[in-house]
Coordinates of C-alpha atoms in Angstrom, one line a residue:
M201 CA 165.3 75.0 69.1
I202 CA 161.8 75.3 71.4
H203 CA 160.4 78.8 71.8
P204 CA 157.4 79.3 74.4
E205 CA 154.2 79.6 72.7
L206 CA 152.6 83.2 73.8
R207 CA 149.5 85.0 73.6
Y208 CA 150.2 88.9 72.4
Y209 CA 148.6 91.7 73.5
D210 CA 148.2 94.9 71.3
F211 CA 149.1 97.9 73.1
G212 CA 150.8 99.5 70.3
E213 CA 154.2 100.3 69.4
G214 CA 157.0 100.1 71.8
I215 CA 155.0 97.7 74.2
A216 CA 155.7 93.6 74.5
A217 CA 152.6 92.3 76.5
F218 CA 151.6 88.5 76.4
S219 CA 150.4 85.4 78.3
S220 CA 152.6 82.2 78.2
T221 CA 150.5 79.1 77.0
R222 CA 151.1 75.8 78.3
R223 CA 153.2 74.8 74.8
G224 CA 156.9 75.5 74.1
G225 CA 158.7 74.4 77.2
H226 CA 160.8 72.1 78.9
S227 CA 158.6 70.9 82.0
K228 CA 156.9 67.8 82.1
G229 CA 153.4 66.5 83.5
N230 CA 151.2 69.0 85.3
Y231 CA 154.0 71.3 84.5
G232 CA 154.3 70.8 81.0
A233 CA 155.4 72.3 79.0
F234 CA 156.2 76.2 79.8
N235 CA 156.5 77.2 83.2
I236 CA 158.8 79.6 85.0
N237 CA 157.4 79.8 88.4
R238 CA 160.0 78.8 90.9
Y239 CA 157.0 78.5 93.8
C240 CA 154.8 75.8 92.4
G241 CA 157.1 72.6 92.6
D242 CA 158.4 72.2 89.1
E243 CA 162.3 71.0 88.3
P244 CA 164.5 74.1 88.7
Q245 CA 166.5 72.9 85.5
A246 CA 163.2 72.9 83.4
I247 CA 162.6 76.6 84.8
A248 CA 165.6 77.7 84.2
Q249 CA 165.8 76.3 80.4
N250 CA 162.3 78.2 80.2
R251 CA 163.4 81.3 81.5
E252 CA 166.2 81.3 79.3
A253 CA 163.9 80.5 75.9
L254 CA 161.8 83.3 77.1
C255 CA 164.6 85.8 77.7
R256 CA 165.9 85.1 74.2
L257 CA 162.6 85.8 72.8
L258 CA 162.4 89.0 74.4
G259 CA 165.7 90.0 73.6
I260 CA 166.8 90.6 77.5
S261 CA 169.2 89.1 80.1
D262 CA 167.5 86.8 82.8
D263 CA 168.1 89.7 85.5
R264 CA 165.7 91.8 83.4
L265 CA 162.6 89.1 83.6
V266 CA 161.4 90.0 87.2
M267 CA 158.3 88.3 88.9
P268 CA 157.2 88.3 92.6
H269 CA 156.2 85.7 95.2
Q270 CA 152.2 86.4 95.0
V271 CA 150.5 86.0 98.4
H272 CA 146.9 87.0 97.2
L273 CA 147.5 90.6 99.0
T274 CA 147.8 94.1 97.6
E275 CA 151.3 95.2 97.6
V276 CA 152.6 97.0 94.6
V277 CA 156.3 97.1 94.0
A278 CA 158.2 99.5 91.5
I279 CA 160.8 97.9 89.6
D280 CA 163.3 100.8 89.3
K281 CA 166.8 101.3 88.5
A282 CA 167.6 101.1 92.4
F283 CA 166.0 97.8 92.5
L284 CA 167.9 96.6 89.4
D285 CA 171.0 97.6 91.1
L286 CA 170.4 95.4 94.1
P287 CA 172.3 91.8 94.8
A288 CA 169.8 89.1 93.5
N289 CA 169.0 87.8 97.2
E290 CA 168.2 91.4 98.0
Q291 CA 165.8 91.7 95.0
Q292 CA 164.3 88.3 95.8
Q293 CA 163.5 89.4 99.4
R294 CA 161.8 92.4 97.9
L295 CA 159.7 90.4 95.8
E296 CA 158.3 88.2 98.8
G297 CA 154.6 89.0 99.6
V298 CA 153.9 91.2 96.4
D299 CA 151.3 90.6 93.9
A300 CA 151.8 93.7 91.5
L301 CA 154.7 95.2 89.8
M302 CA 155.3 98.3 88.1
T303 CA 158.1 99.8 86.0
N304 CA 158.9 102.7 83.8
V305 CA 162.6 101.1 83.1
D306 CA 162.8 100.1 79.3
R307 CA 163.6 96.7 78.5
V308 CA 162.6 95.3 81.8
C309 CA 159.7 92.5 81.6
I310 CA 157.5 92.5 84.5
G311 CA 154.9 89.7 85.3
V312 CA 152.7 87.7 87.3
S313 CA 151.9 84.1 87.4
T314 CA 148.1 82.5 87.4
A315 CA 146.5 79.2 87.2
D316 CA 142.7 80.4 87.0
C317 CA 143.2 83.7 88.8
I318 CA 143.2 87.2 86.6
P319 CA 146.3 89.0 85.3
V320 CA 145.8 92.3 84.5
L321 CA 148.2 94.7 82.5
L322 CA 148.0 98.4 82.7
Y323 CA 150.0 100.7 80.2
D324 CA 150.5 104.5 80.7
P325 CA 151.6 105.8 77.1
E326 CA 151.8 109.3 78.9
H327 CA 154.4 108.7 81.0
Q328 CA 155.7 105.5 79.5
A329 CA 155.0 103.3 82.6
V330 CA 153.4 99.7 82.8
C331 CA 151.9 97.2 85.8
A332 CA 151.2 93.8 86.1
V333 CA 148.6 92.7 88.4
H334 CA 147.8 89.4 90.1
A335 CA 144.2 89.3 91.1
G336 CA 142.7 86.1 92.5
W337 CA 139.7 86.4 94.0
R338 CA 141.0 87.6 97.3
G339 CA 143.0 90.3 95.6
T340 CA 139.7 91.1 93.8
V341 CA 138.0 91.5 96.8
Q342 CA 140.6 93.8 98.0
R343 CA 140.4 95.6 95.0
I344 CA 144.2 95.3 93.7
V345 CA 143.8 96.9 90.5
A346 CA 142.4 99.8 92.0
V347 CA 145.5 100.0 94.1
A348 CA 147.7 99.6 91.2
V349 CA 146.2 102.3 89.3
D350 CA 146.2 104.6 92.4
Q351 CA 150.0 103.5 93.0
M352 CA 150.8 104.3 89.1
A353 CA 149.2 107.7 89.6
Q354 CA 151.5 108.2 92.9
T355 CA 154.7 107.1 91.2
Y356 CA 154.6 107.9 87.8
G357 CA 152.0 110.8 87.5
S358 CA 149.6 108.6 85.5
R359 CA 145.9 109.6 84.9
P360 CA 143.4 106.8 84.7
Q361 CA 141.6 108.5 81.9
N362 CA 144.6 107.7 79.4
M363 CA 145.6 104.3 80.7
M364 CA 144.9 101.1 78.9
A365 CA 144.3 97.8 80.2
Q366 CA 144.6 94.2 79.6
I367 CA 142.6 91.5 81.5
G368 CA 144.0 88.1 80.7
P369 CA 142.9 84.6 80.6
G370 CA 141.5 83.2 84.0
I371 CA 138.6 81.5 85.3
S372 CA 135.2 82.3 83.8
L373 CA 131.6 83.2 85.3
D374 CA 130.3 79.5 84.5
S375 CA 133.6 77.8 86.0
F376 CA 134.0 79.8 88.8
E377 CA 131.9 78.0 91.5
V378 CA 132.3 79.3 94.8
G379 CA 131.2 78.7 98.5
D380 CA 129.0 80.8 100.3
E381 CA 132.2 82.2 102.6
V382 CA 133.5 83.6 99.3
Y383 CA 130.1 84.8 98.2
E384 CA 129.9 86.5 101.6
A385 CA 133.5 88.0 101.0
F386 CA 132.2 89.8 98.0
V387 CA 128.9 91.3 99.8
E388 CA 131.0 92.8 102.6
A389 CA 133.4 94.4 100.1
G390 CA 130.6 96.3 98.9
F391 CA 130.3 94.6 95.2
E392 CA 127.0 94.7 93.3
M393 CA 126.4 91.0 93.4
A394 CA 123.5 91.2 90.8
M395 CA 125.8 92.1 88.5
I396 CA 129.0 89.7 89.3
S397 CA 127.1 86.5 90.4
R398 CA 124.9 83.8 89.5
R399 CA 123.1 81.2 91.6
D400 CA 123.1 77.6 90.3
A401 CA 123.8 74.6 92.5
K402 CA 126.4 77.2 94.0
W403 CA 127.5 80.6 93.7
H404 CA 129.4 81.6 90.6
I405 CA 131.3 84.9 90.6
D406 CA 132.7 86.6 87.3
L407 CA 136.3 87.7 88.5
P408 CA 137.2 89.3 84.9
L409 CA 134.1 91.2 85.1
C410 CA 134.7 92.4 88.8
N411 CA 138.1 93.7 87.9
R412 CA 136.8 95.4 84.7
L413 CA 134.5 97.1 86.8
Q414 CA 137.1 98.1 89.4
L415 CA 139.3 99.5 86.4
E416 CA 136.2 101.7 85.2
A417 CA 135.5 103.1 88.8
S418 CA 139.2 104.0 88.8
G419 CA 138.7 106.2 86.0
V420 CA 140.2 103.9 83.1
P421 CA 137.5 104.4 80.2
A422 CA 135.7 101.2 79.2
H423 CA 136.9 101.4 75.5
H424 CA 140.5 101.3 76.9
I425 CA 140.1 97.7 78.6
A426 CA 140.2 94.5 76.7
V427 CA 139.5 91.2 78.1
S428 CA 140.4 87.7 77.0
P429 CA 137.5 85.5 76.1
D430 CA 139.3 82.5 77.0
C431 CA 138.6 80.5 80.4
T432 CA 141.7 78.6 81.9
F433 CA 139.6 75.9 83.4
R434 CA 137.7 75.2 80.2
Q435 CA 140.9 75.2 77.9
P436 CA 143.2 73.0 79.8
E437 CA 145.1 72.2 76.5
T438 CA 146.2 75.7 76.0
W439 CA 146.2 77.1 79.7
F440 CA 147.2 76.0 83.2
S441 CA 144.4 75.5 85.7
A442 CA 145.0 74.9 89.2
R443 CA 141.2 73.6 89.5
R444 CA 142.1 70.9 87.1
L445 CA 145.7 69.9 88.0
G446 CA 145.9 70.9 91.5
I447 CA 148.2 73.8 92.8
Q448 CA 151.3 71.3 92.1
S449 CA 151.1 72.3 88.8
G450 CA 152.5 75.0 86.2
R451 CA 151.3 78.7 86.2
I452 CA 150.4 81.0 83.2
F453 CA 153.3 84.0 83.1
T454 CA 151.5 87.5 82.1
G455 CA 154.2 89.9 81.4
I456 CA 154.8 93.4 80.0
M457 CA 158.0 95.4 79.1
L458 CA 158.7 98.4 77.6
T459 CA 160.8 97.8 74.4
D460 CA 162.3 99.5 71.3
I461 CA 162.2 96.2 69.4
L462 CA 159.5 94.0 67.4
L463 CA 159.1 90.8 68.8
I464 CA 159.0 88.5 65.5
L465 CA 160.6 85.4 66.8
N466 CA 157.8 82.6 66.9
S467 CA 156.3 84.3 64.1
E468 CA 153.3 81.8 63.5
N469 CA 152.1 82.7 66.8
Y470 CA 152.7 86.6 66.5
G471 CA 149.6 87.3 64.8
N472 CA 147.5 85.8 67.5
K473 CA 146.7 88.8 69.4
D474 CA 143.7 89.7 71.7
K475 CA 142.4 92.9 71.3

């Protein structure tokens, strides 16, 4: 039986958090092998098989695996019991144009899709709430992680000083070469460019650092923030990279779930955790 190979993150007991690698699925070609994103052109049957395998690993039903249709904006949606009671078509409508999900419902896996963009996971241990954020360069310019922290505070009473964060695999400073228009967008948004950018033949911007700085500015302690060392562009054997493969390719799924079970399947990879 095929199991998705996941990179797990350590938030402590009661939390399952991970990013999917390319391995351990049924998709082919530029979607191979593990992809569950419905919006990038992959075969529906392969997506369904991959979702089934992930849900089996997580010990949940398919309707408890929730991901949005992202559009590089800052909409954050709470996945609560009222949402889960909606018909599937109404749930899908609610997930259109959304780039971050949050929940305090047990055994609901929320997550976002990336392939060079930056996935960010948030956990509030005080109020038992979690959030998954998609931060591409446009979302980063709009400070989506700061929006997510604020939304968790408003919805659950989360206090930033108690929150934990994981920045997942994305494109690195060395690999994220951008045009002048992207650089200027960060300038106009008030970013400290000497800290987050470098000029070679073209400008380079450090998206993981941008999001880390936003978290710190929002009040999340620096020692509560972990950052994956992996670059999606430089490690295409492990991660999907749209810059390498084109947009008609698979996506990494970075998810988080409040759970009372320990994920012990796929045990050969369970010890592979980012701190």
